[in-house]
PDB file of C-alpha atoms in Angstrom:
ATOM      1  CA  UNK A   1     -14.454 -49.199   4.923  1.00  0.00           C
ATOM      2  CA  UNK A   2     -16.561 -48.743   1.732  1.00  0.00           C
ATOM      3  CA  UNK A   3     -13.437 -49.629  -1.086  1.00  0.00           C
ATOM      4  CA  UNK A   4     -15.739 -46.892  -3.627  1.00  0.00           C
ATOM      5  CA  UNK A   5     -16.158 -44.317  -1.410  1.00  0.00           C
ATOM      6  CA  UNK A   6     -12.435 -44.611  -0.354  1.00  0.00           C
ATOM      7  CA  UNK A   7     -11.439 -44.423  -4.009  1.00  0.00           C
ATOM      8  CA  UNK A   8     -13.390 -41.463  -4.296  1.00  0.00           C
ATOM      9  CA  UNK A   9     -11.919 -39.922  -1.728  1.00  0.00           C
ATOM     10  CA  UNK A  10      -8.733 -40.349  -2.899  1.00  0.00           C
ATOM     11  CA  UNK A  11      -9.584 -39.029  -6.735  1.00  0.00           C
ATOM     12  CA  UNK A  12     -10.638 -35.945  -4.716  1.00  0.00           C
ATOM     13  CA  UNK A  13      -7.573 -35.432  -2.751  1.00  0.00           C
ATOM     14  CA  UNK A  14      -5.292 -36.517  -5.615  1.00  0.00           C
ATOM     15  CA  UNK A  15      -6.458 -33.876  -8.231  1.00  0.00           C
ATOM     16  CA  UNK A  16      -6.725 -30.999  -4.785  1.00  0.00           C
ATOM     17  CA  UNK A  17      -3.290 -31.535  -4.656  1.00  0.00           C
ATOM     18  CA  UNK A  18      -2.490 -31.229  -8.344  1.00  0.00           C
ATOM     19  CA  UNK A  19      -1.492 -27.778  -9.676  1.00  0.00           C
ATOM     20  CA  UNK A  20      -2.662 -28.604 -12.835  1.00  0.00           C
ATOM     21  CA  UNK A  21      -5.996 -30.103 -14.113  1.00  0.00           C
ATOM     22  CA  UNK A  22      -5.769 -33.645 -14.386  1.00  0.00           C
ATOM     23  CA  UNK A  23      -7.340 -36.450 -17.237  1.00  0.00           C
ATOM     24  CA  UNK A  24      -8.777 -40.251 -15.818  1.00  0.00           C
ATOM     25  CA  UNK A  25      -5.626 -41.538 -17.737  1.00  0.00           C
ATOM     26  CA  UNK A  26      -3.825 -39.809 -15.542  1.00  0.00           C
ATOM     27  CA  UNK A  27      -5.855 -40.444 -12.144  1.00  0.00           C
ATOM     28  CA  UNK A  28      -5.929 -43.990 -12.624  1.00  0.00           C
ATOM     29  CA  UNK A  29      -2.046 -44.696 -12.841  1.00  0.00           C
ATOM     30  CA  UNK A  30      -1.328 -42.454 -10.122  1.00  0.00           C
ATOM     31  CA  UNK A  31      -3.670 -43.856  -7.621  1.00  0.00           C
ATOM     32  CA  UNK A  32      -3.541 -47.674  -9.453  1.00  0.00           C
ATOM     33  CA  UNK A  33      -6.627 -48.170 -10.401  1.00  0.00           C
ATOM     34  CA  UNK A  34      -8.467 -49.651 -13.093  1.00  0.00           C
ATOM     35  CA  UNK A  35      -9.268 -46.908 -15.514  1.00  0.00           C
ATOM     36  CA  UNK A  36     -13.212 -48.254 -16.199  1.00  0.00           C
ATOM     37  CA  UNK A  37     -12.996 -47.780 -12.428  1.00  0.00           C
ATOM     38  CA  UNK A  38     -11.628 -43.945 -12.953  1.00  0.00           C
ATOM     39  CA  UNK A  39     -13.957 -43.258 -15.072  1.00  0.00           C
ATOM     40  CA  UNK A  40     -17.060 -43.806 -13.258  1.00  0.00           C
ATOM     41  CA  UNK A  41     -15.918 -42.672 -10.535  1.00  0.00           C
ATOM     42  CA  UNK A  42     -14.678 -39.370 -12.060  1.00  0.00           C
ATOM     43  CA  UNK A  43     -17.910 -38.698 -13.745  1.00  0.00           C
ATOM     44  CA  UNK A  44     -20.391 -39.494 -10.524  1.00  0.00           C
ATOM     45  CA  UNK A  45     -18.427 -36.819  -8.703  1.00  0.00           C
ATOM     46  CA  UNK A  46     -18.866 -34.813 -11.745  1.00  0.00           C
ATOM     47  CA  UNK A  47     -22.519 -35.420 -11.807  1.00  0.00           C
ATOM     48  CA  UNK A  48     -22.523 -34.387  -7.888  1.00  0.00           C
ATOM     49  CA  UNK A  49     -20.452 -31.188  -8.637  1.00  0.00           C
ATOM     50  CA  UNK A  50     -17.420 -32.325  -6.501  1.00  0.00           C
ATOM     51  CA  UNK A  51     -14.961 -31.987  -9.672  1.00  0.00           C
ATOM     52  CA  UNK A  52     -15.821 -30.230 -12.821  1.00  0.00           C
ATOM     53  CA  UNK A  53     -14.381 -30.468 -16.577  1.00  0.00           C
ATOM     54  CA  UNK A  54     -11.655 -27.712 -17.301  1.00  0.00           C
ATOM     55  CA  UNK A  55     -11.119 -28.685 -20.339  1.00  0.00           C
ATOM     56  CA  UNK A  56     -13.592 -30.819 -22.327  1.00  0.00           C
ATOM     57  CA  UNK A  57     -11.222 -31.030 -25.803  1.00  0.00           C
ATOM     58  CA  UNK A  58      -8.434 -32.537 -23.227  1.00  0.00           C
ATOM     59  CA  UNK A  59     -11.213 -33.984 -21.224  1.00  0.00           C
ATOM     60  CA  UNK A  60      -9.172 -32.830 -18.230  1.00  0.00           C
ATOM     61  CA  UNK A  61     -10.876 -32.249 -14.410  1.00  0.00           C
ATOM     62  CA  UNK A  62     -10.107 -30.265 -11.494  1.00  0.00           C
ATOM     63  CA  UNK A  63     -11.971 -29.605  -8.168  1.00  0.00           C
ATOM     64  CA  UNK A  64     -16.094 -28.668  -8.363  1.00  0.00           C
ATOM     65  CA  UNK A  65     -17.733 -25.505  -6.865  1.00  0.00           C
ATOM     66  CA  UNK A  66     -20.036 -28.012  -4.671  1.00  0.00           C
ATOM     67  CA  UNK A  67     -16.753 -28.991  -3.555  1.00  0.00           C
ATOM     68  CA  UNK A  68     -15.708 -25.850  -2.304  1.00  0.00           C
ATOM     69  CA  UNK A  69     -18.888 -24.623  -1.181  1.00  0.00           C
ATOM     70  CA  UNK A  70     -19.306 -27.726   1.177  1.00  0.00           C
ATOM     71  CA  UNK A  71     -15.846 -26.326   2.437  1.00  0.00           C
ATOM     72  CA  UNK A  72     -17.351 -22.898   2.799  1.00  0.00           C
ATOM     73  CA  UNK A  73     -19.746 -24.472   5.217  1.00  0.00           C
ATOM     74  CA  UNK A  74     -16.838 -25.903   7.240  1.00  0.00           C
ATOM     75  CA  UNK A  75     -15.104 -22.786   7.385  1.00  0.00           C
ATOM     76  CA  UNK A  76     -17.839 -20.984   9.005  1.00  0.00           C
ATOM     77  CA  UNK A  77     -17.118 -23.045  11.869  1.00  0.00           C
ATOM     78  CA  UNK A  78     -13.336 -22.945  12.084  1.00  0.00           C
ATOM     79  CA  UNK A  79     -11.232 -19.874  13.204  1.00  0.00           C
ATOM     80  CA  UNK A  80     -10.586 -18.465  10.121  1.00  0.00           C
ATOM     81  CA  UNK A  81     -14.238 -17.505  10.135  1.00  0.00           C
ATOM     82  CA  UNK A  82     -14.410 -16.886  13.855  1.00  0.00           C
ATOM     83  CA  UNK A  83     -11.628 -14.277  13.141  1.00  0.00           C
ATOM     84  CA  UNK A  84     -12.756 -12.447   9.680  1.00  0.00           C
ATOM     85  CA  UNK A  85     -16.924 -12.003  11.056  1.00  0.00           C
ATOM     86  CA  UNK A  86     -16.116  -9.701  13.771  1.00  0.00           C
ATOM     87  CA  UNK A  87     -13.837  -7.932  12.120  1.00  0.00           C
ATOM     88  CA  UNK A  88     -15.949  -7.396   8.872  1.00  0.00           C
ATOM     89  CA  UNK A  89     -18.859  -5.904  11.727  1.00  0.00           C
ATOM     90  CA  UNK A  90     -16.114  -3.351  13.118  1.00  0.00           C
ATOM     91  CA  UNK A  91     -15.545  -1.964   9.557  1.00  0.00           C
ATOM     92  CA  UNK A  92     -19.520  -1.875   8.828  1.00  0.00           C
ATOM     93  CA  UNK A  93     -19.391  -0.024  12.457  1.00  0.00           C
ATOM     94  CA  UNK A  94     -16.792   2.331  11.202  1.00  0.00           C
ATOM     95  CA  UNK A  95     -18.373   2.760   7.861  1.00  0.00           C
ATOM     96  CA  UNK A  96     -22.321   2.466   7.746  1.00  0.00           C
ATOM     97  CA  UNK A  97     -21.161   0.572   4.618  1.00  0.00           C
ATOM     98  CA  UNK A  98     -21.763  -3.283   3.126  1.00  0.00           C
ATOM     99  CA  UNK A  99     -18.480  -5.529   3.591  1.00  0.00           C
ATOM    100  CA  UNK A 100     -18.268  -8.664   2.142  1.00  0.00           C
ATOM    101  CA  UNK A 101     -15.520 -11.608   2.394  1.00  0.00           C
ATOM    102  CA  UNK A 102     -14.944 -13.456  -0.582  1.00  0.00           C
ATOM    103  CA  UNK A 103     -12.476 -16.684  -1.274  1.00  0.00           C
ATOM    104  CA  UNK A 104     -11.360 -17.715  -4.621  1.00  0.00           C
ATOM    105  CA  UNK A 105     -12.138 -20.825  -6.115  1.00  0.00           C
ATOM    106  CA  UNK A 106     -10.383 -21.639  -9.242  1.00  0.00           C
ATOM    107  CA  UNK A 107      -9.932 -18.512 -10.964  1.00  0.00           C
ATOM    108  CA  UNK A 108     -13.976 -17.320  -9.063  1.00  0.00           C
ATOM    109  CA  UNK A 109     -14.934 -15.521  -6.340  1.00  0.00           C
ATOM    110  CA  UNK A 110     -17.516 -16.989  -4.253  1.00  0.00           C
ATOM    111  CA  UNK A 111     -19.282 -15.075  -1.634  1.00  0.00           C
ATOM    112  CA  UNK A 112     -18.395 -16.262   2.208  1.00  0.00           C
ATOM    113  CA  UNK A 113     -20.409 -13.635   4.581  1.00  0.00           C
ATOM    114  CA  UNK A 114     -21.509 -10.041   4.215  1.00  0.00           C
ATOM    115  CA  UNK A 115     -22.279  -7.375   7.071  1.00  0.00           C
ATOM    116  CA  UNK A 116     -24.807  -4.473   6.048  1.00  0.00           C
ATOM    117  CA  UNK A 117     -26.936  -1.974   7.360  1.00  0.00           C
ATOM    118  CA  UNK A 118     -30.590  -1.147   6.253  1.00  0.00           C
ATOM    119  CA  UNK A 119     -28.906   2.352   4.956  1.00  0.00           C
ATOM    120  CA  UNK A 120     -26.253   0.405   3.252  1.00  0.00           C
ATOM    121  CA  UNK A 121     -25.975  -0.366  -0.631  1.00  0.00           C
ATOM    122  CA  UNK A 122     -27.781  -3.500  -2.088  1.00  0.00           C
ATOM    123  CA  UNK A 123     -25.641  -5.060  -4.412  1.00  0.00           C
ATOM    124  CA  UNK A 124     -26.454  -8.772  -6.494  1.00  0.00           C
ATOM    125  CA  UNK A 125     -23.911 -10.682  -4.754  1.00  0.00           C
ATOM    126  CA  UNK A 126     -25.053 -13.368  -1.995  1.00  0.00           C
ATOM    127  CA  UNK A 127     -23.263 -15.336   0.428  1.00  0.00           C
ATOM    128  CA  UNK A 128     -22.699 -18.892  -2.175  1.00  0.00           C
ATOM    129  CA  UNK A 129     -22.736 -17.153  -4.817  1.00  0.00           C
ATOM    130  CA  UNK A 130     -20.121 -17.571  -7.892  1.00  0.00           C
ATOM    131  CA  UNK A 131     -18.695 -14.218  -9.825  1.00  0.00           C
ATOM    132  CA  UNK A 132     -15.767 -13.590 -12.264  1.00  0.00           C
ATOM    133  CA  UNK A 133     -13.051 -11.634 -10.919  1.00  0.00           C
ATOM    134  CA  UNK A 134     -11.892  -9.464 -13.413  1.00  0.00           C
ATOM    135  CA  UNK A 135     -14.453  -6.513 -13.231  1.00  0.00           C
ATOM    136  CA  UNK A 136     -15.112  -6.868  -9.076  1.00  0.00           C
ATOM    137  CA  UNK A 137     -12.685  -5.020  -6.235  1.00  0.00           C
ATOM    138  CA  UNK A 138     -12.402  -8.746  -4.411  1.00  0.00           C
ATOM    139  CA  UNK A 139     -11.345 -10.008  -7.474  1.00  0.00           C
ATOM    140  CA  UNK A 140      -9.099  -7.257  -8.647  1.00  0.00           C
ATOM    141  CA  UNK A 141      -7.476  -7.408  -4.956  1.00  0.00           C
ATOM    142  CA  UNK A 142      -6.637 -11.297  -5.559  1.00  0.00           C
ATOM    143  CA  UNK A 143      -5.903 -11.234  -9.137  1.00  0.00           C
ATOM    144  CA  UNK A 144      -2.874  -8.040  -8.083  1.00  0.00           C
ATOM    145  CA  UNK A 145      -1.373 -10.939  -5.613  1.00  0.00           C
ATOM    146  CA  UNK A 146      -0.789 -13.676  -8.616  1.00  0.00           C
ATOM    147  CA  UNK A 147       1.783 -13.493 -11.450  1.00  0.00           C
ATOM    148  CA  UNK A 148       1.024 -12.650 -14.674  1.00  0.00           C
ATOM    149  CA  UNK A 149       0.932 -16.018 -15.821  1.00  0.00           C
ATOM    150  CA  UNK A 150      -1.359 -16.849 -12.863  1.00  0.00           C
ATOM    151  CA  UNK A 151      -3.817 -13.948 -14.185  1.00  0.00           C
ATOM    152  CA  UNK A 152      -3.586 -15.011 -17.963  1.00  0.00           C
ATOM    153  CA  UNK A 153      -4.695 -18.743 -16.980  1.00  0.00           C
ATOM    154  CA  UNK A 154      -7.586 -17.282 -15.294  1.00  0.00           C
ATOM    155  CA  UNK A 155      -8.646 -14.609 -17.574  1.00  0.00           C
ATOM    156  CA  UNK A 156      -8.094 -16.647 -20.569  1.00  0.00           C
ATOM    157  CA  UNK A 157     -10.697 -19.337 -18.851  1.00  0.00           C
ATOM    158  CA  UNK A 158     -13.192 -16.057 -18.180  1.00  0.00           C
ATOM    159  CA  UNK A 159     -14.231 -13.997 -21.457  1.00  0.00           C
ATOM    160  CA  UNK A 160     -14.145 -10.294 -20.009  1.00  0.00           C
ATOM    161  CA  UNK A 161     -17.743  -8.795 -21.187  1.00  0.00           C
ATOM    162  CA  UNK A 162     -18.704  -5.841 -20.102  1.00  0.00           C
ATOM    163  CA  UNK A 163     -21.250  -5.619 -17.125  1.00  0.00           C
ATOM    164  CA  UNK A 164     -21.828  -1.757 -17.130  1.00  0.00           C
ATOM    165  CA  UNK A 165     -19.651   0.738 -19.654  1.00  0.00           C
ATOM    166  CA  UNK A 166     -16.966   1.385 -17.176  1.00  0.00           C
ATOM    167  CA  UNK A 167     -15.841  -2.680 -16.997  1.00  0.00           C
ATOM    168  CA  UNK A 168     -12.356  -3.336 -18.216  1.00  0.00           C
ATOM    169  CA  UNK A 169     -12.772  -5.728 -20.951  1.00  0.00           C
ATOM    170  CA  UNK A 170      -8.742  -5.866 -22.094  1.00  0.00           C
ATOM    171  CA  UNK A 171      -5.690  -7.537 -21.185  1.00  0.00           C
ATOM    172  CA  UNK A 172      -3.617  -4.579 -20.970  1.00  0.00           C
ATOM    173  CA  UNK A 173      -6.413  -2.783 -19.400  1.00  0.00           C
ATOM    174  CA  UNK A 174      -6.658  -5.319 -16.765  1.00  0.00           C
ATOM    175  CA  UNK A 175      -2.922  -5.944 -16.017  1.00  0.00           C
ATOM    176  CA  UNK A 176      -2.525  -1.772 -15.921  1.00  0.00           C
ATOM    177  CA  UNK A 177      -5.049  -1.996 -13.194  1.00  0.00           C
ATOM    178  CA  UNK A 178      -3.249  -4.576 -11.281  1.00  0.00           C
ATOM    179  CA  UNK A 179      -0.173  -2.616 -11.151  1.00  0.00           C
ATOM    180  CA  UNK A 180      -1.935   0.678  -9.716  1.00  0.00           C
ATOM    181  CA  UNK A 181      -3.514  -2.100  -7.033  1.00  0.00           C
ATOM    182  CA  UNK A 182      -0.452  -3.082  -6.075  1.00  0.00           C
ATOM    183  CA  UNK A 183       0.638   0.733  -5.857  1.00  0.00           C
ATOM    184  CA  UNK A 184      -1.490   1.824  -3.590  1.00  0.00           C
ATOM    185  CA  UNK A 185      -2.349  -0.826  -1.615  1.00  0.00           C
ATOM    186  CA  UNK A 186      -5.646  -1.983  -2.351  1.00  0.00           C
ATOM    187  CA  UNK A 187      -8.187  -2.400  -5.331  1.00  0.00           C
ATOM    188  CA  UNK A 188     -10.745  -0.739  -6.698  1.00  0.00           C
ATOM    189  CA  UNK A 189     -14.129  -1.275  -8.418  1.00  0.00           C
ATOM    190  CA  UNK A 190     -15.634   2.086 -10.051  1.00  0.00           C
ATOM    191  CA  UNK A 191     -19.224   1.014 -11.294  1.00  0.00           C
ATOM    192  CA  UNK A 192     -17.674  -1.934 -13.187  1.00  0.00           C
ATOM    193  CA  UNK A 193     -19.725  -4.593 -12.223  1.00  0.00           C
ATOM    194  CA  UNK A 194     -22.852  -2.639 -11.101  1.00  0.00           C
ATOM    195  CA  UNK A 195     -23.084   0.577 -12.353  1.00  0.00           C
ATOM    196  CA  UNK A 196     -24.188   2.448  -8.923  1.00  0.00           C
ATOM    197  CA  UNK A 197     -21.584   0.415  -6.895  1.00  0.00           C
ATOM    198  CA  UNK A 198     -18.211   1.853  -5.637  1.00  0.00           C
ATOM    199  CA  UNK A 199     -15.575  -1.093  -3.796  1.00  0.00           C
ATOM    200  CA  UNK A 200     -12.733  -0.978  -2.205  1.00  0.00           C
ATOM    201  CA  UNK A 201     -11.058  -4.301  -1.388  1.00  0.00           C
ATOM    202  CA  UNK A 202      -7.946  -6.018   0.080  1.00  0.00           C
ATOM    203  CA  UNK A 203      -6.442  -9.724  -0.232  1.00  0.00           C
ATOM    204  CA  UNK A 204      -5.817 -12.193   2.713  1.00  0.00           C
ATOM    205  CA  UNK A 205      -3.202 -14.562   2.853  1.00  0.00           C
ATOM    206  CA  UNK A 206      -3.202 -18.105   4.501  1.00  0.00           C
ATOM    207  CA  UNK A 207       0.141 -19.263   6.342  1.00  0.00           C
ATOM    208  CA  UNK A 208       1.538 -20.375   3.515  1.00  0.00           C
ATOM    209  CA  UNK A 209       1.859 -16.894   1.864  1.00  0.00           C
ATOM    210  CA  UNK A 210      -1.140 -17.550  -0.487  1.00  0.00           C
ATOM    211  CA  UNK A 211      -4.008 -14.834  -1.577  1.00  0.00           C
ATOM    212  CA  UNK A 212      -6.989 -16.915  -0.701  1.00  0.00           C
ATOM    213  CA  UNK A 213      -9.665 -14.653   0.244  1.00  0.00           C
ATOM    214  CA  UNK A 214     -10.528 -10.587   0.337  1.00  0.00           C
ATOM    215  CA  UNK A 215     -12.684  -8.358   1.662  1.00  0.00           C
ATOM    216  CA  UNK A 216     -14.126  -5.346   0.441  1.00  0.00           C
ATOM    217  CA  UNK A 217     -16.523  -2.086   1.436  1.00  0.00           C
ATOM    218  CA  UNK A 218     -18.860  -1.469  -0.908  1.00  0.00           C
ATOM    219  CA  UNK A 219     -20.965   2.029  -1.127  1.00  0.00           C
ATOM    220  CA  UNK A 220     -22.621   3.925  -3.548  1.00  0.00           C
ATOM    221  CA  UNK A 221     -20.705   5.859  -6.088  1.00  0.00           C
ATOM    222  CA  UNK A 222     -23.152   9.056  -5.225  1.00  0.00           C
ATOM    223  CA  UNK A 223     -21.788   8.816  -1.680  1.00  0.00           C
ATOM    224  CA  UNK A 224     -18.221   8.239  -2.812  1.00  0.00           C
ATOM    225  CA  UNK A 225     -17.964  10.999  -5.234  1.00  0.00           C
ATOM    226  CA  UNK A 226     -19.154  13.352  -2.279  1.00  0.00           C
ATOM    227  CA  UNK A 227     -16.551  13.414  -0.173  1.00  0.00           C
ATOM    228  CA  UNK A 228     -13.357  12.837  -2.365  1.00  0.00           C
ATOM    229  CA  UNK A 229     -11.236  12.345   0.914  1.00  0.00           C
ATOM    230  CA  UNK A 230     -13.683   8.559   1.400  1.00  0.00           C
ATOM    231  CA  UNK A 231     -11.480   6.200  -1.129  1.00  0.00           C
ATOM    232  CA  UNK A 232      -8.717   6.244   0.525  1.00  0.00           C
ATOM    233  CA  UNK A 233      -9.691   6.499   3.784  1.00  0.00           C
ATOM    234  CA  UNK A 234     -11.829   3.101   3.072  1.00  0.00           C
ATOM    235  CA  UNK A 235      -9.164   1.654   1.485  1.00  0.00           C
ATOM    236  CA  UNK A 236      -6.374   2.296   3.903  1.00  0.00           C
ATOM    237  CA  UNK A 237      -9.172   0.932   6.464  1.00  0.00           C
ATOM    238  CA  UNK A 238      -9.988  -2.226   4.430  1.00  0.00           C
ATOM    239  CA  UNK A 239      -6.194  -2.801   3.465  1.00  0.00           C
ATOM    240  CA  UNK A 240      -4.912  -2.465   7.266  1.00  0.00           C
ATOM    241  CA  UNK A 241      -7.773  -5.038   7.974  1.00  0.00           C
ATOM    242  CA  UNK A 242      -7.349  -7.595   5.562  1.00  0.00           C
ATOM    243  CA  UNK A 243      -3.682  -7.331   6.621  1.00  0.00           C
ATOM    244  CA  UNK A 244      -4.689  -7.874  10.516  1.00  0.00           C
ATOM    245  CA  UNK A 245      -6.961 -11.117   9.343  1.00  0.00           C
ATOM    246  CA  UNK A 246      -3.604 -12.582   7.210  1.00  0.00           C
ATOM    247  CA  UNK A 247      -1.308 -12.132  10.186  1.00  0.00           C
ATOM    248  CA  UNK A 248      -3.779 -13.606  12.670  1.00  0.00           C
ATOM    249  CA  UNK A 249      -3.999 -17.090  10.283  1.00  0.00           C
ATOM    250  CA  UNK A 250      -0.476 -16.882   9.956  1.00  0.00           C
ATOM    251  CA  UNK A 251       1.019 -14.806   7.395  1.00  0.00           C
ATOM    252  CA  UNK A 252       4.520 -14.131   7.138  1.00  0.00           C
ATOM    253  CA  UNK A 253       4.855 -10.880   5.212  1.00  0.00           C
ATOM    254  CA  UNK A 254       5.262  -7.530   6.135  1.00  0.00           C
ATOM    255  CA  UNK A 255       3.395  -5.714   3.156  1.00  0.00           C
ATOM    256  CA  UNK A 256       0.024  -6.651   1.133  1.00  0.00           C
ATOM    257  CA  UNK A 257       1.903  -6.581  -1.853  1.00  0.00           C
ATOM    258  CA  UNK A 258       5.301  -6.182  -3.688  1.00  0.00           C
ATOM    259  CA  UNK A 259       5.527  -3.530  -5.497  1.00  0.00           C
TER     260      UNK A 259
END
């Protein structure tokens, strides 16, 4: 066994489990090793994306989007994948609409898999890709499943500028729209992040009770606004869905949300 790569290894798994950001001081005494050691260490997996700098004044680290994306990848091939593709095709089947599945990755949605149509909406998210959360209906759905606190150490990382007029760019604003999420089940995103686009979108749980992923039906607004009755139709549809996928990976809960 290579001793580097197994100390490596270890850094990553050490600061996975951590709920908070971590510094080399820090890394080193916990796993006993020298801190020169630590350091380059720390910084080559840096360099390779694997962990990333969360705070460079505190010079603290926590884990990298490469990192996550490489476990993207893996999950393509394990059941939670196996179980959330077919059922994002039945809802494009129902709908004639885009769906996407999204996971969050400290405080980011990243893109998993998508299911259109050549008469569905184009939109500039693609499967890998990295987007805030505030002004998106995946994000929104997530973001109504954390605390407060949980949503002001994300937001506070993630300066909320406007991507079209109609983007909530407030606290108050934001936390006002969590609340009606959490009312009625599912999230919305009204031309916020692309000013043609109209979302609806629902969290998934893992066994452990945690909002880890979402999935969403995106349309155009033109088509939206037409038939008033389509919102919540879509997002009963997407909310009953996302619920299906959390109890089949073993969720305990009886409801989306608490109101």
């Amino acid at each position: 066994m290579n001793r580097s790569t197994a100390r490596a290894i270890d850094i990553i798994d050490l600061v996975a489990e951590s709920k908070e950001s971590m510094t080399i001081t820090e890394i080193s005494k916990i796993l006993d090793m020298p801190k020169s050691t630590a350091f380059d260490l720390v910084y080559t997996l840096v360099n390779k994306g694997y962990l990333e700098a969360t705070d460079s004044k505190n010079k603290t680290f926590g884990l990298g989007l490469r990192l996550f994306q490489a476990g993207a990848r893996y999950l393509e091939k394990t059941n939670f994948y196996d179980i959330a593709h077919p059922v994002l095709e039945e809802i494009m089947r129902k709908t004639n609409e885009t769906i996407f599945l999204a996971l969050e990755n400290n405080g980011r949605l990243v893109y998993l898999d998508k299911v259109e149509t050549t008469s569905s909406v184009r939109t500039y998210c693609q499967i890998g890709s990295s987007h805030p959360m505030y002004h998106a209906g995946l994000g929104k759905a997530i973001l109504a499943a954390f605390s407060e606190e949980q949503v002001r150490e994300i937001i506070k990382e993630e300066e909320l500028v406007p991507k079209t007029q109609y983007t909530i760019t407030t606290l108050d604003g934001l936390f006002k729209e969590l609340d009606e999420t959490r009312k009625r089940g599912y999230a919305i995103d009204n031309r916020e992040g692309e000013i043609e686009v109209f979302c609806v979108a629902a969290p998934i749980y893992n066994a452990m009770g945690k909002a880890f992923a979402g999935i969403s039906i995106a349309s155009m607004v033109s088509r939206m606004e037409a038939d008033p009755g389509r919102v919540e139709r879509f997002g009963k549809l997407i909310a009953e869905n996302a619920f299906s996928i959390s109890k089949r990976i073993g969720f305990r809960g009886d409801t989306l949300y608490k109101v």
